[in-house]
XYZ file of C-alpha atoms in Angstrom:
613
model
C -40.390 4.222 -6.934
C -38.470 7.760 -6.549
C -35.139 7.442 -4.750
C -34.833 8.141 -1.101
C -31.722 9.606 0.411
C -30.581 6.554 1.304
C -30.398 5.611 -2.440
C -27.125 8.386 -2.129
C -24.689 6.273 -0.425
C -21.272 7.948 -1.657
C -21.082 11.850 -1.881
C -19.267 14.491 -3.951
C -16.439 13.669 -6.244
C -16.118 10.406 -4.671
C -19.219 9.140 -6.802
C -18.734 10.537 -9.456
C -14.811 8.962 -9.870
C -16.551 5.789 -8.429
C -19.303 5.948 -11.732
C -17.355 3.292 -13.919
C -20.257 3.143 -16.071
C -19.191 6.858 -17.597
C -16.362 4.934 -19.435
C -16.323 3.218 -22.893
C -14.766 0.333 -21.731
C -16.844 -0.453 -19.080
C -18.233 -3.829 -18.768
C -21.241 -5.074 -20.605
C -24.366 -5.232 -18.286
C -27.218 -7.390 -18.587
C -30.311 -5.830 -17.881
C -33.021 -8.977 -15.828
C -35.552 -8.177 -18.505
C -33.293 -7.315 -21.851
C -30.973 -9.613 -23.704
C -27.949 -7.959 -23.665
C -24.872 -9.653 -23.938
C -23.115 -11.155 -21.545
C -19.511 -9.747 -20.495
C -16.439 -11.753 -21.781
C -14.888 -13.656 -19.263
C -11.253 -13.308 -20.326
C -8.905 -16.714 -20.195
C -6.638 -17.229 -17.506
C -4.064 -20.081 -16.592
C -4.973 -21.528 -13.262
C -2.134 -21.735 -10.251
C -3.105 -24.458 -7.660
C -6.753 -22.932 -8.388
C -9.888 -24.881 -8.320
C -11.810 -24.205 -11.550
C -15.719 -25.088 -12.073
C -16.470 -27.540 -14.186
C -19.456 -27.562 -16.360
C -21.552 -31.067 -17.285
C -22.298 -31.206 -20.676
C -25.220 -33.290 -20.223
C -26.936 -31.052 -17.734
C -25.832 -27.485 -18.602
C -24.946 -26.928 -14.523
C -22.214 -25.937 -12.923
C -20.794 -28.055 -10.262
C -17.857 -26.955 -7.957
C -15.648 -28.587 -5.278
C -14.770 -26.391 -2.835
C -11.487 -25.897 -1.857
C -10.314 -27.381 1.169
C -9.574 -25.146 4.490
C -6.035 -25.201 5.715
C -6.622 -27.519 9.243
C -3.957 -25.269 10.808
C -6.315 -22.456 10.273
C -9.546 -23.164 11.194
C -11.865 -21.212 9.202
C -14.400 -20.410 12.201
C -12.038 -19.824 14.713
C -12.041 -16.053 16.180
C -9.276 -13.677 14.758
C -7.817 -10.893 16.893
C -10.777 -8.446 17.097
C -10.832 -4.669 17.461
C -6.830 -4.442 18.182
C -5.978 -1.823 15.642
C -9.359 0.551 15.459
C -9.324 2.856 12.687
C -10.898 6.685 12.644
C -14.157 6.626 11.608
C -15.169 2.725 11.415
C -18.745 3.759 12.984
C -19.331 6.138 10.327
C -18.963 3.124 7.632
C -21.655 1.411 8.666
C -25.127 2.209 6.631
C -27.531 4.496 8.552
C -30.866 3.815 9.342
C -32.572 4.595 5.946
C -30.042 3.078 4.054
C -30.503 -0.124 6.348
C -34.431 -0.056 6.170
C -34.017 0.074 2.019
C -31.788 -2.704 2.522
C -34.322 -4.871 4.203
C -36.950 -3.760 1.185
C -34.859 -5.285 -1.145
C -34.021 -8.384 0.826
C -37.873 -9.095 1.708
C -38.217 -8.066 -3.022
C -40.483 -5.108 -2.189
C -37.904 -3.517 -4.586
C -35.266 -4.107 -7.048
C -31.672 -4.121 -6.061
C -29.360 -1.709 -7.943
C -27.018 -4.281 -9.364
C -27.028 -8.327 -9.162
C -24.390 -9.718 -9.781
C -25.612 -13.449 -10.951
C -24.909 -16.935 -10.709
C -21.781 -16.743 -9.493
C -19.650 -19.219 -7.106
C -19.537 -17.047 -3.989
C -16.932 -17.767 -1.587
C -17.678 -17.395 1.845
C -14.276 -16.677 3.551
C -16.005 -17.240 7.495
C -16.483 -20.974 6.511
C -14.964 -22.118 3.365
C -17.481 -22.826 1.578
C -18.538 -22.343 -2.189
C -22.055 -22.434 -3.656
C -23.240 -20.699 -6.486
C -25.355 -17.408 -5.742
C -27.003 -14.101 -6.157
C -25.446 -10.991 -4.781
C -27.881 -8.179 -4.735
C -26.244 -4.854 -4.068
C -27.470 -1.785 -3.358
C -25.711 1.672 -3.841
C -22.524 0.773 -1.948
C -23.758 -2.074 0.312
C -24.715 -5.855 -0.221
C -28.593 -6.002 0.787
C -28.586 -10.072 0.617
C -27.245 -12.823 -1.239
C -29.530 -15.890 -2.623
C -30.265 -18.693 -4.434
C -29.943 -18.043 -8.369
C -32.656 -16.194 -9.855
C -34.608 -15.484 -6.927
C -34.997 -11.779 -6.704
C -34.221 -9.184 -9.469
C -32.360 -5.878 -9.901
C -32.578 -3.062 -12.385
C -29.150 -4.412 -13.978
C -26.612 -7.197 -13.821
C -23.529 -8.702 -13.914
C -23.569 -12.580 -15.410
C -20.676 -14.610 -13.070
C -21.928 -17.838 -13.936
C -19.003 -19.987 -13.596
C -16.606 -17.813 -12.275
C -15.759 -17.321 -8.329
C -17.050 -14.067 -6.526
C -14.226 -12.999 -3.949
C -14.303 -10.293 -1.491
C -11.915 -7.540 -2.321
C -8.510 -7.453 -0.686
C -8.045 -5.012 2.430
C -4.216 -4.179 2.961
C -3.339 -3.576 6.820
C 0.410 -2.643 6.047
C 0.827 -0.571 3.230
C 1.932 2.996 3.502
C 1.046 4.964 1.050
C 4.061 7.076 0.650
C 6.334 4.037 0.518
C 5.042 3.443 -2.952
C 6.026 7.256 -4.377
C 2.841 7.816 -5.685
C -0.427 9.772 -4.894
C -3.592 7.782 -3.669
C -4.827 8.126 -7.038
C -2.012 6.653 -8.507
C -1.415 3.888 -6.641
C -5.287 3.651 -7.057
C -4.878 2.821 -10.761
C -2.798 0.024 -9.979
C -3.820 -1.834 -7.068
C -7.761 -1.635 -7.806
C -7.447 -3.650 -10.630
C -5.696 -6.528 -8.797
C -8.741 -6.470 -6.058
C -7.503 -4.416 -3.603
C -10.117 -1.558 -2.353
C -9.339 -0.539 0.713
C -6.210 0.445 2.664
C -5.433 0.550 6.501
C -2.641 2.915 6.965
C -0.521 4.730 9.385
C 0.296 8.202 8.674
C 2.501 9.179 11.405
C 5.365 10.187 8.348
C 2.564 12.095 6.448
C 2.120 13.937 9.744
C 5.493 14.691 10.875
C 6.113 16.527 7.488
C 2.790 18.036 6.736
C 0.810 17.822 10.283
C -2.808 16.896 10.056
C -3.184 18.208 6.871
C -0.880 14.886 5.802
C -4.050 12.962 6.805
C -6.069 14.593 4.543
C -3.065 13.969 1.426
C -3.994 10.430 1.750
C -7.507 9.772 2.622
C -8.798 12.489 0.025
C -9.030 10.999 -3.021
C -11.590 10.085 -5.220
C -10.825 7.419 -6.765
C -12.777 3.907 -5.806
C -9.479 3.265 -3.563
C -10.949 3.780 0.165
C -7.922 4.611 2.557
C -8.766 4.620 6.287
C -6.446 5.374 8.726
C -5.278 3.559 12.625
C -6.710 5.302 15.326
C -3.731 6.518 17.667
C -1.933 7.426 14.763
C -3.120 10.963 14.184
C -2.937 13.004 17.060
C -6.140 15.405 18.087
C -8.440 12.768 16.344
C -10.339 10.122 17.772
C -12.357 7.046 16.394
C -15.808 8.198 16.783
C -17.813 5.964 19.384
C -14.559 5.184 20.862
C -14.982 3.927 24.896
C -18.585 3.095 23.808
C -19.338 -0.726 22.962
C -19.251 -1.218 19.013
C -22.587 -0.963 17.281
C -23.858 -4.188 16.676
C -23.704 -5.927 13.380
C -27.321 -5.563 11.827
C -28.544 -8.411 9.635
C -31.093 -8.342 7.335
C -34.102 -10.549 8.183
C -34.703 -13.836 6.263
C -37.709 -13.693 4.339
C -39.257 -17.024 3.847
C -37.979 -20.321 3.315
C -39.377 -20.343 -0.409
C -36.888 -17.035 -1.322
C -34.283 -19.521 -0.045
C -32.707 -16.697 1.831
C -32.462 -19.083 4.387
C -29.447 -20.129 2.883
C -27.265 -17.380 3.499
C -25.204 -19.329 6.384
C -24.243 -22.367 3.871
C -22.135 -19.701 2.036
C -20.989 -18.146 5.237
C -23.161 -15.042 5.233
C -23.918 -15.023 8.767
C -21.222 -13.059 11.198
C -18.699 -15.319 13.070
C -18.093 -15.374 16.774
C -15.621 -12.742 17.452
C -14.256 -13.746 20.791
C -10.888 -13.783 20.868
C -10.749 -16.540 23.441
C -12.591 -19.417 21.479
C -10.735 -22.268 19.791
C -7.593 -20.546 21.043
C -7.509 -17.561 18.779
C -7.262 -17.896 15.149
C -3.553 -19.270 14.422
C -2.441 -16.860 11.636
C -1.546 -17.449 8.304
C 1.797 -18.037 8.854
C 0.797 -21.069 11.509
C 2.738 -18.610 14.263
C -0.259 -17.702 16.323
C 1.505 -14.038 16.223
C -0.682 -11.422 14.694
C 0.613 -9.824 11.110
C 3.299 -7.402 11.235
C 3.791 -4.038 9.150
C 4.250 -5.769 5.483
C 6.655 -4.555 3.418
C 7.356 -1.960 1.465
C 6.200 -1.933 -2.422
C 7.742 -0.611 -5.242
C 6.042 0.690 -8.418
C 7.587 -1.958 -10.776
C 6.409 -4.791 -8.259
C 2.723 -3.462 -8.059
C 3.009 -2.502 -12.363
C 4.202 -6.119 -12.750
C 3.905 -8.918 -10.621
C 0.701 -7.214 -8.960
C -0.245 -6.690 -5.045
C -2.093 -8.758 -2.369
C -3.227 -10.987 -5.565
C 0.651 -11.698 -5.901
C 0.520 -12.670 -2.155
C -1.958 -14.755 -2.371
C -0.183 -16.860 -4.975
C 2.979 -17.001 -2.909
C 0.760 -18.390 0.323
C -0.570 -20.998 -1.797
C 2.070 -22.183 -3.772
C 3.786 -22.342 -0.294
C 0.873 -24.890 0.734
C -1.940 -23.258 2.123
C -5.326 -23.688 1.073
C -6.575 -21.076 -1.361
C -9.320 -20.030 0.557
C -7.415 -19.556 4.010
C -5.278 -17.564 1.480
C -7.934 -15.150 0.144
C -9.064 -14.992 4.113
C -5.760 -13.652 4.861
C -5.942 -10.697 3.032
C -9.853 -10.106 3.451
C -11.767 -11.346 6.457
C -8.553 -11.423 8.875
C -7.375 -7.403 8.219
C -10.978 -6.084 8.521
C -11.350 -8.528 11.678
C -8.261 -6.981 13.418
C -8.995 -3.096 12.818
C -12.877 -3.448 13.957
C -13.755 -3.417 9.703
C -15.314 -7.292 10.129
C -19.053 -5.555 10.332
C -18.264 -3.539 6.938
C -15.797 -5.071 5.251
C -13.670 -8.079 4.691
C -16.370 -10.742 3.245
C -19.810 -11.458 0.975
C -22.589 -11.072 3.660
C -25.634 -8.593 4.198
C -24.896 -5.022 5.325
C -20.880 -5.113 3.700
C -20.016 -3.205 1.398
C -19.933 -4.073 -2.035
C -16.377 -4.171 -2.232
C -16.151 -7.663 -5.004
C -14.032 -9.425 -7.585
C -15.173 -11.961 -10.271
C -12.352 -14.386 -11.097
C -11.954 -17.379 -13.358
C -9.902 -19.020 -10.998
C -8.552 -19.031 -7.309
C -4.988 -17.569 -6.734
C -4.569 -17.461 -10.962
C -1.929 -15.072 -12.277
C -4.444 -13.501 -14.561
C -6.326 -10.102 -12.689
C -9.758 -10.041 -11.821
C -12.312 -10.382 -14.757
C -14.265 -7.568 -12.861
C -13.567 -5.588 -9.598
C -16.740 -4.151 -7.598
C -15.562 -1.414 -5.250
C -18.514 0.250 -3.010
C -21.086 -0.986 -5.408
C -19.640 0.552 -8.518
C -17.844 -1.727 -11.527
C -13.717 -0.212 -10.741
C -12.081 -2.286 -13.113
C -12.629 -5.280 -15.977
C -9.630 -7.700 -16.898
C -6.638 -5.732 -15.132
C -8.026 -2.390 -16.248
C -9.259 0.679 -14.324
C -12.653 2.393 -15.040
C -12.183 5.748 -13.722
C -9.348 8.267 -14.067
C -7.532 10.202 -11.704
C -9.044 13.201 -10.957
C -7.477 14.128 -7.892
C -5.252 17.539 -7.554
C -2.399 18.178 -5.665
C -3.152 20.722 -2.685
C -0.005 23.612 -3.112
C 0.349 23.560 0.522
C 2.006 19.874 0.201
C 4.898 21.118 -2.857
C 8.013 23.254 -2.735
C 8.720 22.101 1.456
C 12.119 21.348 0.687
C 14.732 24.075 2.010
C 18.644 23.642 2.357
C 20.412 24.779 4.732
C 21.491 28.645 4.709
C 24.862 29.329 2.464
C 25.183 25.667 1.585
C 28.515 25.476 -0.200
C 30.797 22.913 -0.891
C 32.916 24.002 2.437
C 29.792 22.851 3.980
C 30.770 19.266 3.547
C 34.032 19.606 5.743
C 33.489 18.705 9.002
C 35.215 18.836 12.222
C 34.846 15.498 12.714
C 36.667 15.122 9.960
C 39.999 16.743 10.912
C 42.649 14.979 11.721
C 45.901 16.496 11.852
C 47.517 16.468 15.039
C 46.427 13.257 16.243
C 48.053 10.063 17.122
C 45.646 7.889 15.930
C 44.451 8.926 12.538
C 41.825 6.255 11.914
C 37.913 6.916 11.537
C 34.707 5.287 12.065
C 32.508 4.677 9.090
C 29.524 2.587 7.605
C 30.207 -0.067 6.050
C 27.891 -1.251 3.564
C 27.158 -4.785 2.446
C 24.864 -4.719 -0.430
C 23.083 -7.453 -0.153
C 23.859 -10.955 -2.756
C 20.617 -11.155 -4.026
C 20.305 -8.530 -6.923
C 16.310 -8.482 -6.621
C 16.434 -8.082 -2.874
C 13.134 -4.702 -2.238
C 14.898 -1.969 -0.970
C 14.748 -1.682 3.164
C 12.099 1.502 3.248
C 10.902 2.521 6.730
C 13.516 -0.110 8.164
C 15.914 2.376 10.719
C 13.965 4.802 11.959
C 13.076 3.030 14.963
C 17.001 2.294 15.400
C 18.138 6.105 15.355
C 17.865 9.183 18.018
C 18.967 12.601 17.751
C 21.215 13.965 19.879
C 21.264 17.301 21.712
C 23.665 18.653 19.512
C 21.053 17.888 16.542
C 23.906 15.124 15.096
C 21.800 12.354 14.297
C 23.230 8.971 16.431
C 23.379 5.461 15.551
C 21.769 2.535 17.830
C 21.977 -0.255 16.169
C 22.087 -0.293 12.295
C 19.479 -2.272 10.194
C 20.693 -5.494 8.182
C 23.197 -4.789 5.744
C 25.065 -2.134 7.472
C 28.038 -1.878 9.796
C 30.396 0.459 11.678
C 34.438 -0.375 11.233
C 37.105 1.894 11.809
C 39.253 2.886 8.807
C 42.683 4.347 7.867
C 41.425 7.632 5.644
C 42.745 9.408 2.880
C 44.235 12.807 4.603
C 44.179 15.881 2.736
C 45.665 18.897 4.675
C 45.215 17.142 7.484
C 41.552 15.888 6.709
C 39.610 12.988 5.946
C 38.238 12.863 2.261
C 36.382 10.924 0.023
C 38.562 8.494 -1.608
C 36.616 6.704 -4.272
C 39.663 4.503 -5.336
C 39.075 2.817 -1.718
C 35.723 2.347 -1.939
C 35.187 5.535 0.776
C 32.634 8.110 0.269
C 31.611 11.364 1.449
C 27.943 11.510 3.145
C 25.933 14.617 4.256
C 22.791 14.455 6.223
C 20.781 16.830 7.241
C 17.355 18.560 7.565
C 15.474 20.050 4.410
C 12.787 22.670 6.111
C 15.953 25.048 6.384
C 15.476 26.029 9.808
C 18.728 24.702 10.840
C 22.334 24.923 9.545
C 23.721 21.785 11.173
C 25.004 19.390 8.909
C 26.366 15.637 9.974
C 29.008 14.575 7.707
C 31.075 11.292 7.713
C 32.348 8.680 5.349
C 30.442 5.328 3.713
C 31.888 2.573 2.644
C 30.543 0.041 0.103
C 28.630 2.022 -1.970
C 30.967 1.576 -4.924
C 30.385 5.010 -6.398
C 33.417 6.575 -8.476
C 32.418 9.407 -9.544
C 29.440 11.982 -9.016
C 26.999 12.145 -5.903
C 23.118 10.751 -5.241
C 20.825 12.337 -3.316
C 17.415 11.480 -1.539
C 14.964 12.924 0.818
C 13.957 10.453 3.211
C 11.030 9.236 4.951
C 12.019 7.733 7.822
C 12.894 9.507 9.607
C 11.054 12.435 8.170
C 12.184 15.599 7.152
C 15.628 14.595 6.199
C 18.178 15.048 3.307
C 20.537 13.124 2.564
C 24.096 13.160 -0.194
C 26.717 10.616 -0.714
C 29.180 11.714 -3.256
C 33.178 11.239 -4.504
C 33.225 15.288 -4.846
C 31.703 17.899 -2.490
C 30.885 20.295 -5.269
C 28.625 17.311 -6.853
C 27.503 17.445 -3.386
C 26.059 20.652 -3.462
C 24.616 20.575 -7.218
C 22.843 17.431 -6.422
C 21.208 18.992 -2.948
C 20.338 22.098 -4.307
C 18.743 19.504 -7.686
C 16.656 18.388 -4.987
C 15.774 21.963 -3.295
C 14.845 22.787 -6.912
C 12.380 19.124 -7.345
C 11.143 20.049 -3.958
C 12.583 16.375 -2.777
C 12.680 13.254 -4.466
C 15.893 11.292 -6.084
C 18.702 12.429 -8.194
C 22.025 11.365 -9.436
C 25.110 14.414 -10.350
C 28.194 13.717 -12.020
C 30.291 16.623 -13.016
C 28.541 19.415 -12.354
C 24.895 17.788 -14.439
C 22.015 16.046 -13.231
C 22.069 13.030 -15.089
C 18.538 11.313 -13.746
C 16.231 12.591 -11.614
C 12.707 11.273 -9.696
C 10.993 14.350 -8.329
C 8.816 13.631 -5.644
C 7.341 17.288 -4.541
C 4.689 15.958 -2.377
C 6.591 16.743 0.900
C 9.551 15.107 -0.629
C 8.331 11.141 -0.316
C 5.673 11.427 -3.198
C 5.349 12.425 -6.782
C 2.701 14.317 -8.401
C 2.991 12.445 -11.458
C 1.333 8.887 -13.202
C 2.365 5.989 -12.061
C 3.740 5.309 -15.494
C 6.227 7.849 -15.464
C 7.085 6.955 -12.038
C 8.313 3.867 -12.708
C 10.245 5.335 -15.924
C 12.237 7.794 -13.876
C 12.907 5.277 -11.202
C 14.555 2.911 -14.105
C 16.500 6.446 -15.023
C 17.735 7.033 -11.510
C 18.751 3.193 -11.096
C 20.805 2.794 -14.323
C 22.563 6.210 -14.256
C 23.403 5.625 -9.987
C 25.067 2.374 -11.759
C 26.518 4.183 -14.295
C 28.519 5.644 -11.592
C 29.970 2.527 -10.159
C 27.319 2.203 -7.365
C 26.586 -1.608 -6.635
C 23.370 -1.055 -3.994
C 20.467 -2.724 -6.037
C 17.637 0.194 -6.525
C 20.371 2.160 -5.160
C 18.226 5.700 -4.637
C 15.525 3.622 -2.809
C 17.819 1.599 -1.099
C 19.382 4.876 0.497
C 16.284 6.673 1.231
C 15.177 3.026 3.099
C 18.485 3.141 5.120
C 18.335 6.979 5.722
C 20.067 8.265 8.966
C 21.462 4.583 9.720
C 24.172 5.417 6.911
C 25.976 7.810 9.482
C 27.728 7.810 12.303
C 29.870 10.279 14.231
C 33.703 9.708 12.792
């Protein structure tokens, strides 16, 4: 049968990144009628993980499921609908992608891809039974008893559990330094597809055309962004009553279709007020917060939501209510739970095959959008994206910056009785590994009339004291015997000449300068140093970069991370990345500083590090 339109369910570049089957290393498929091989399922140590066990006798599989977290009921309604995202309508399938859908489910044609015999976990109720998923181009048409409709190719899971991929509600892309692409490569391959962001620091720098920086790519990676966070857009079908979910019919009982609800197929309730709302994970009732930020060495080594799913259930919650955490309950909050978020009819094929639940080992196999991503902790598909121009070369210092910039008024204090200044104090924290505190101040800081940026409250870890300085000709200066620095802050589109300076304390820095551009709040610069003319070198490092990190002693750059994507993202693979973030790190503690991650760590802080001597 020729292909109808519908059979195009991804368009442009996007399918053709998405096409894993271009590469080499692709997994082996099984074709219903051939004999190929099956693919390896690679070993894996299980954590707290229930693992199939196989009867010798009989050749089957048989599974205990297991069990659901009684604190979190796994039919009990989530928040629904509270966090809409731009475009949610538009992921839904049309009308001829639905009605050839519905041909497959009734077998009046082959699915594209089944993946078979696998133990399907159905996050809505809990349960595990061992079934067909028949997927066609990027959605699930219906999932069945073994062996009871067929498919041009497929996937063996026999004995191996058949997730739904992760959905992350807090990430921010910029947070992790890298591209979409980028961070692509390493989260798909831990089972994380799709991404719920907010770009309001992608718009401050870049205005809409930040939007497009992170919800362009074409990788298998799907980024979608809040609605409310980019202004002049709107969530299509927004004061209108959602859609409603579409099911594909049963056919009859003999297909065994009809057992779609005993692995949870069949959409939940999503009324908020039944069994008291869903309590979440944490057993607070309180819905998720922003999650942290993520470096590039967490995500390149300990891994992503995968990792968080480990912690939950080493911290005693059921593996399933775990994997529901970071599936079913994200999509169920931004509107997704008719698209995304679990194994039913009408979803998109967004999978992963495991050996075992919550195991350290990656997924054997990650399904994103009905295309094979990733095998064994690898990705299928390459980075492809570009780098618009528009997005490099933003940053701009101030006009005549010299190293007289760095003396401030504020800073003068002959004449005066009382000599002593106010600083920030730094406490770095005990805990060497402590993540750096990205996108943690910004909501603590204002800007005064005068443009001098102005301290609320400061974020944990930092203080304001008041000091006896080191006078020089009457002024305050860096004095790195006393543990006091110089710091500089101000803003890198060079439409402005004001620069805030004060003093830090706790840094531990002898010698040189560092220097970040910050994203929150955007659009800033900022340089701590023992020696204004390191100052300047290291700021006009940066202006050269077009933002990023960098570390000056002497007159030389000594490490630098360029990030030239409006200053809070690099340009370059993830691998490299993490290699100049080591560089920065060891040569900022080279220098006496005692922050852990100390670049990051600044950049997180950002304005919070000053305050008006």
């Amino acid at each position: 049968m020729p292909p109808s339109d519908a059979d195009s369910v991804l368009t442009g570049r996007r399918e053709a990144a998405m096409n894993a089957e271009r590469s080499s290393r692709g997994p082996r498929l099984m074709t219903v009628s051939g004999g190929a091989s099956q693919p390896t399922v690679s070993s894996a140590t299980p954590h707290r993980s229930a693992t199939p066990a196989r009867t010798a006798a009989s050749g089957t599989t048989s599974t205990t499921a297991p069990a659901v977290d009684p604190r979190d009921p796994a039919a009990a309604p989530g928040p629904t609908g509270q966090a809409p995202v731009v475009g949610a309508d538009l992921l839904r399938p049309s009308e001829a992608q639905l009605a050839r859908l519905r041909r497959v489910a009734a077998g009046e044609e082959e699915a594209d891809l089944v993946i078979r015999g696998g133990l399907v976990v159905a996050v809505h109720s809990g349960a595990v039974a061992a079934r067909d998923i028949l997927i066609v181009g990027c959605y699930i048409a219906a999932v069945t008893k073994p062996g009871t409709l067929a498919g041009r190719r497929s996937l063996d899971a026999a004995g191996r559990f058949v997730l739904p991929a992760y959905v992350d509600a807090g990430l921010r892309v910029e947070e992790t330094l890298l591209t979409p692409g980028e961070l692509a490569r390493l989260i798909v391959p831990r089972g994380t597809v799709t991404l719920v962001t907010d770009p309001a620091v992608l718009v401050a720098l870049g205005g809409l055309r930040g939007v497009d920086l992170v919800t362009g790519s074409s990788t298998p990676l799907r980024v979608l962004v809040r609605a409310g966070q980019v202004p002049g857009r709107q969530v299509p079908g927004t004061g209108a009553p959602a859609a409603p979910v579409v099911e594909v019919p049963p056919i009859p009982p003999a297909s065994a279709l009809t057992a779609l609800s005993s692995v949870g197929a069949a959409p939940v309730k999503s009324s908020a007020t039944e069994a008291g709302g869903l309590l979440w994970a944490a057993g607070s009732g309180a819905e998720p917060v922003r999650g942290r930020a993520r470096s590039v060495a967490e995500l390149a080594t300990v891994g992503h939501l995968d990792h968080d799913v480990r912690l939950a259930v080493g911290r005693g919650m059921g593996q399933i209510d775990a994997i529901r955490r970071f599936s079913l309950l994200p999509a169920r909050r931004h509107d997704l739970e008719p698209t995304l978020g679990s194994i039913a009819p009408t979803r998109f094929a967004d999978l992963q095959v495991v050996s075992s639940l919550a195991g350290t080992a990656p997924p054997d196999v990650v399904v994103a959008g009905g295309r094979i991503a990733a095998e064994c902790g690898r990705p299928l598909f390459d980075n492809l994206d570009i780098s618009p121009a528009w997005a490099t070369s933003r940053t701009r210092l101030p006009a005549n910056l010299h190293a007289g910039s760095f003396t401030s008024l504020g800073l003068r204090r002959s004449h005066r009785q009382d000599a002593s200044v106010v600083v920030v104090s730094v406490d770095p924290p005990r805990d060497p590994g402590t993540a750096p505190p990205v996108g943690g101040p910004a909501r603590a800081l204002r800007m005064t009339g005068t443009g001098q940026v102005s301290g609320l409250s400061h974020p944990r870890g930092l203080r304001t004291v008041r000091v006896e300085p080191t006078l020089r000709d009457g002024w305050a200066v860096a004095d790195p015997s006393r543990d006091l620095l110089k710091i500089a802050i101000f803003g890198r589109d060079g439409s402005s000449d004001e620069i805030d300076v004060g003093l830090l304390r706790g840094c531990g820095l002898t010698r040189g300068a560092l220097a970040v551009t910050t994203a929150e709040p955007p659009g800033h610069l900022i340089v701590v140093g023992a020696r204004d003319d390191d100052m300047v070198t290291a700021a006009r490092a940066l202006e050269g970069m077009g933002g990023g990190y960098v570390v000056v002693d002497q007159g030389w750059v000594r490490a630098a991370c360029a990030l030239p994507l409006l200053g809070v993202m690099s340009d370059a693979p993830w691998e490299a990345v993490l290699g100049e973030l080591a560089a920065v790190d060891t040569a900022a503690a080279d220098l006496g500083c005692r922050l852990p991650f100390p670049l990051r760590t600044l950049a997180g802080w950002g304005c919070a590090l000053y305050t008006r001597p």
